[in-house]
PDB file of C-alpha atoms and ligand atoms in Angstrom:
ATOM      1  CA  MET A   1      81.726  92.141 134.944  1.00 45.00           C
ATOM      2  CA  THR A   2      83.986  94.120 132.709  1.00 58.00           C
ATOM      3  CA  THR A   3      85.298  92.507 129.585  1.00 81.00           C
ATOM      4  CA  GLU A   4      88.804  93.028 128.365  1.00 95.00           C
ATOM      5  CA  THR A   5      89.143  94.997 125.182  1.00 97.00           C
ATOM      6  CA  ILE A   6      91.231  93.681 122.320  1.00 98.00           C
ATOM      7  CA  LEU A   7      92.169  95.831 119.363  1.00 98.00           C
ATOM      8  CA  VAL A   8      92.478  93.993 116.038  1.00 98.00           C
ATOM      9  CA  VAL A   9      94.575  95.868 113.491  1.00 98.00           C
ATOM     10  CA  GLU A  10      94.330  94.030 110.189  1.00 97.00           C
ATOM     11  CA  ASP A  11      93.758  95.189 106.619  1.00 97.00           C
ATOM     12  CA  ASN A  12      92.255  91.923 105.394  1.00 96.00           C
ATOM     13  CA  GLU A  13      88.530  92.033 106.042  1.00 97.00           C
ATOM     14  CA  GLN A  14      88.051  88.265 106.130  1.00 95.00           C
ATOM     15  CA  ASN A  15      90.769  87.867 108.738  1.00 95.00           C
ATOM     16  CA  ARG A  16      89.339  90.756 110.717  1.00 97.00           C
ATOM     17  CA  ILE A  17      85.902  89.152 110.734  1.00 97.00           C
ATOM     18  CA  LEU A  18      87.342  85.795 111.761  1.00 96.00           C
ATOM     19  CA  MET A  19      89.334  87.280 114.636  1.00 97.00           C
ATOM     20  CA  ARG A  20      86.354  89.369 115.745  1.00 97.00           C
ATOM     21  CA  GLN A  21      84.185  86.244 115.864  1.00 97.00           C
ATOM     22  CA  ILE A  22      86.734  84.192 117.801  1.00 97.00           C
ATOM     23  CA  LEU A  23      87.371  86.967 120.312  1.00 97.00           C
ATOM     24  CA  ALA A  24      83.719  87.902 120.773  1.00 97.00           C
ATOM     25  CA  TYR A  25      82.879  84.230 121.306  1.00 96.00           C
ATOM     26  CA  HIS A  26      85.419  84.158 124.125  1.00 96.00           C
ATOM     27  CA  GLY A  27      83.881  87.194 125.762  1.00 95.00           C
ATOM     28  CA  TYR A  28      86.254  89.956 124.730  1.00 97.00           C
ATOM     29  CA  THR A  29      85.206  93.386 123.580  1.00 97.00           C
ATOM     30  CA  VAL A  30      86.629  93.799 120.088  1.00 98.00           C
ATOM     31  CA  LEU A  31      87.783  96.995 118.414  1.00 98.00           C
ATOM     32  CA  GLU A  32      88.952  96.973 114.824  1.00 98.00           C
ATOM     33  CA  ALA A  33      91.162  99.035 112.584  1.00 98.00           C
ATOM     34  CA  ALA A  34      91.887  98.338 108.906  1.00 97.00           C
ATOM     35  CA  ASP A  35      95.291 100.039 108.766  1.00 96.00           C
ATOM     36  CA  GLY A  36      98.196 100.740 111.049  1.00 97.00           C
ATOM     37  CA  LEU A  37      97.728 104.479 111.441  1.00 97.00           C
ATOM     38  CA  THR A  38      94.086 104.096 112.454  1.00 97.00           C
ATOM     39  CA  GLY A  39      95.129 101.265 114.752  1.00 97.00           C
ATOM     40  CA  LEU A  40      97.682 103.464 116.477  1.00 97.00           C
ATOM     41  CA  GLU A  41      95.112 106.213 116.983  1.00 97.00           C
ATOM     42  CA  MET A  42      92.598 103.724 118.378  1.00 97.00           C
ATOM     43  CA  ALA A  43      95.225 102.251 120.708  1.00 97.00           C
ATOM     44  CA  ARG A  44      95.894 105.737 122.099  1.00 96.00           C
ATOM     45  CA  GLU A  45      92.204 106.431 122.508  1.00 96.00           C
ATOM     46  CA  HIS A  46      91.036 103.104 123.948  1.00 96.00           C
ATOM     47  CA  GLN A  47      94.112 101.696 125.750  1.00 96.00           C
ATOM     48  CA  PRO A  48      93.171  98.079 124.952  1.00 97.00           C
ATOM     49  CA  ALA A  49      94.207  95.141 127.125  1.00 96.00           C
ATOM     50  CA  LEU A  50      95.920  93.582 124.126  1.00 97.00           C
ATOM     51  CA  ILE A  51      96.554  94.363 120.456  1.00 98.00           C
ATOM     52  CA  LEU A  52      96.572  91.888 117.574  1.00 98.00           C
ATOM     53  CA  LEU A  53      98.713  93.592 114.978  1.00 98.00           C
ATOM     54  CA  ASP A  54      99.025  92.453 111.377  1.00 96.00           C
ATOM     55  CA  ILE A  55     102.487  92.920 109.909  1.00 94.00           C
ATOM     56  CA  GLN A  56     101.672  93.549 106.267  1.00 92.00           C
ATOM     57  CA  MET A  57      99.336  96.516 105.960  1.00 93.00           C
ATOM     58  CA  PRO A  58      99.036  99.643 103.829  1.00 88.00           C
ATOM     59  CA  VAL A  59      99.641 103.152 105.183  1.00 88.00           C
ATOM     60  CA  MET A  60     101.625 101.927 108.194  1.00 94.00           C
ATOM     61  CA  ASN A  61     102.770  98.328 108.599  1.00 95.00           C
ATOM     62  CA  GLY A  62     102.953  96.364 111.836  1.00 96.00           C
ATOM     63  CA  PHE A  63     106.630  97.075 112.429  1.00 96.00           C
ATOM     64  CA  ALA A  64     106.067 100.812 112.094  1.00 97.00           C
ATOM     65  CA  VAL A  65     103.114 100.604 114.477  1.00 98.00           C
ATOM     66  CA  ILE A  66     104.977  98.640 117.163  1.00 97.00           C
ATOM     67  CA  ARG A  67     107.889 101.091 116.898  1.00 97.00           C
ATOM     68  CA  GLU A  68     105.513 103.965 117.659  1.00 97.00           C
ATOM     69  CA  LEU A  69     103.716 102.058 120.402  1.00 97.00           C
ATOM     70  CA  ARG A  70     106.933 101.221 122.214  1.00 97.00           C
ATOM     71  CA  LYS A  71     107.909 104.898 122.231  1.00 96.00           C
ATOM     72  CA  GLN A  72     104.722 105.825 124.076  1.00 93.00           C
ATOM     73  CA  PRO A  73     105.029 106.777 127.713  1.00 90.00           C
ATOM     74  CA  GLY A  74     102.923 104.907 130.250  1.00 93.00           C
ATOM     75  CA  TYR A  75     100.615 102.047 129.486  1.00 93.00           C
ATOM     76  CA  LEU A  76     100.875 101.782 125.688  1.00 93.00           C
ATOM     77  CA  GLY A  77     104.631 101.462 125.837  1.00 95.00           C
ATOM     78  CA  LYS A  78     104.243  98.108 127.560  1.00 93.00           C
ATOM     79  CA  CYS A  79     100.807  97.019 126.317  1.00 96.00           C
ATOM     80  CA  LYS A  80     100.790  93.382 125.167  1.00 97.00           C
ATOM     81  CA  VAL A  81     100.981  93.109 121.386  1.00 98.00           C
ATOM     82  CA  ILE A  82     100.765  89.961 119.276  1.00 97.00           C
ATOM     83  CA  ALA A  83     102.091  90.092 115.720  1.00 96.00           C
ATOM     84  CA  VAL A  84      99.891  88.475 113.097  1.00 95.00           C
ATOM     85  CA  THR A  85     101.838  87.427 110.077  1.00 89.00           C
ATOM     86  CA  SER A  86     101.006  85.736 106.816  1.00 78.00           C
ATOM     87  CA  PHE A  87     104.525  84.707 105.921  1.00 67.00           C
ATOM     88  CA  ALA A  88     106.554  81.884 107.436  1.00 62.00           C
ATOM     89  CA  MET A  89     108.704  83.539 110.049  1.00 61.00           C
ATOM     90  CA  LYS A  90     111.817  81.391 110.472  1.00 66.00           C
ATOM     91  CA  GLY A  91     114.555  84.042 110.417  1.00 72.00           C
ATOM     92  CA  ASP A  92     112.046  86.793 111.098  1.00 78.00           C
ATOM     93  CA  ARG A  93     111.144  85.396 114.499  1.00 81.00           C
ATOM     94  CA  GLU A  94     113.980  87.305 116.142  1.00 85.00           C
ATOM     95  CA  LYS A  95     113.042  90.416 114.211  1.00 89.00           C
ATOM     96  CA  VAL A  96     109.525  90.264 115.624  1.00 92.00           C
ATOM     97  CA  PHE A  97     110.679  89.981 119.240  1.00 93.00           C
ATOM     98  CA  GLN A  98     113.396  92.590 118.782  1.00 94.00           C
ATOM     99  CA  ALA A  99     110.779  94.957 117.405  1.00 95.00           C
ATOM    100  CA  GLY A 100     108.965  94.723 120.721  1.00 96.00           C
ATOM    101  CA  PHE A 101     106.158  92.265 120.058  1.00 96.00           C
ATOM    102  CA  ASP A 102     105.272  89.956 122.933  1.00 96.00           C
ATOM    103  CA  GLU A 103     104.279  87.027 120.736  1.00 95.00           C
ATOM    104  CA  PHE A 104     103.317  86.207 117.206  1.00 92.00           C
ATOM    105  CA  VAL A 105     100.815  84.020 115.387  1.00 93.00           C
ATOM    106  CA  THR A 106     100.827  82.972 111.764  1.00 90.00           C
ATOM    107  CA  LYS A 107      97.942  82.943 109.324  1.00 90.00           C
ATOM    108  CA  PRO A 108      95.777  81.051 108.773  1.00 91.00           C
ATOM    109  CA  ILE A 109      94.621  81.815 112.302  1.00 93.00           C
ATOM    110  CA  ASP A 110      94.245  78.761 114.529  1.00 94.00           C
ATOM    111  CA  THR A 111      90.826  79.350 116.079  1.00 94.00           C
ATOM    112  CA  ARG A 112      91.619  77.255 119.152  1.00 95.00           C
ATOM    113  CA  LYS A 113      95.199  78.356 119.793  1.00 96.00           C
ATOM    114  CA  LEU A 114      94.605  82.081 119.446  1.00 97.00           C
ATOM    115  CA  PRO A 115      92.243  82.432 122.449  1.00 96.00           C
ATOM    116  CA  GLU A 116      94.512  80.169 124.513  1.00 97.00           C
ATOM    117  CA  LEU A 117      97.507  82.338 123.701  1.00 97.00           C
ATOM    118  CA  ILE A 118      95.604  85.524 124.488  1.00 97.00           C
ATOM    119  CA  LYS A 119      94.372  84.156 127.797  1.00 95.00           C
ATOM    120  CA  GLN A 120      97.912  83.132 128.702  1.00 95.00           C
ATOM    121  CA  ILE A 121      99.373  86.515 127.821  1.00 95.00           C
ATOM    122  CA  LEU A 122      96.655  88.465 129.612  1.00 94.00           C
ATOM    123  CA  SER A 123      97.148  86.353 132.720  1.00 92.00           C
ATOM    124  CA  GLN A 124     100.700  87.734 132.946  1.00 87.00           C
ATOM    125  CA  VAL A 125      99.438  91.288 133.010  1.00 81.00           C
ATOM    126  CA  GLU A 126      98.335  93.139 136.078  1.00 72.00           C
ATOM    127  CA  PRO A 127      94.841  94.481 135.496  1.00 65.00           C
ATOM    128  CA  HIS A 128      94.942  98.074 134.358  1.00 60.00           C
ATOM    129  CA  GLU A 129      92.418 100.819 134.527  1.00 58.00           C
ATOM    130  CA  PRO A 130      91.952 102.318 131.084  1.00 58.00           C
ATOM    131  CA  ALA A 131      92.902 105.966 131.029  1.00 53.00           C
TER     132      ALA A 131
HETATM  133 MN1   MN B   1      97.781  92.358 105.932  1.00 91.07          MN
END
């Protein structure tokens, strides 16, 4: 059985650890990056099934990363990406979807809802063979 790979791009170590634990518990293979630029490079290299992308990060924030991802030809251009945000969205909700994210979650991470959301999103995707 192959497990689906999820890339967590998040500068906050505690949040990264929490997400890694939740995802590993649910059987996913977890890759991690602590800043947006590294995350983008890892996305190119590993072609993950889904990306959890923090918005507020040093070097390259989540909006800059999604902008680059959506420019990519082939798989990465349409790879499922969930925004992870620490601020109340309200008016920013539209901004997130317009930027090309598929969904968003707010911190603190809901340890039950996150895997449900991921499962739901991945079920909409046709299985892909990593490049
Ligand atoms: Mn952050």
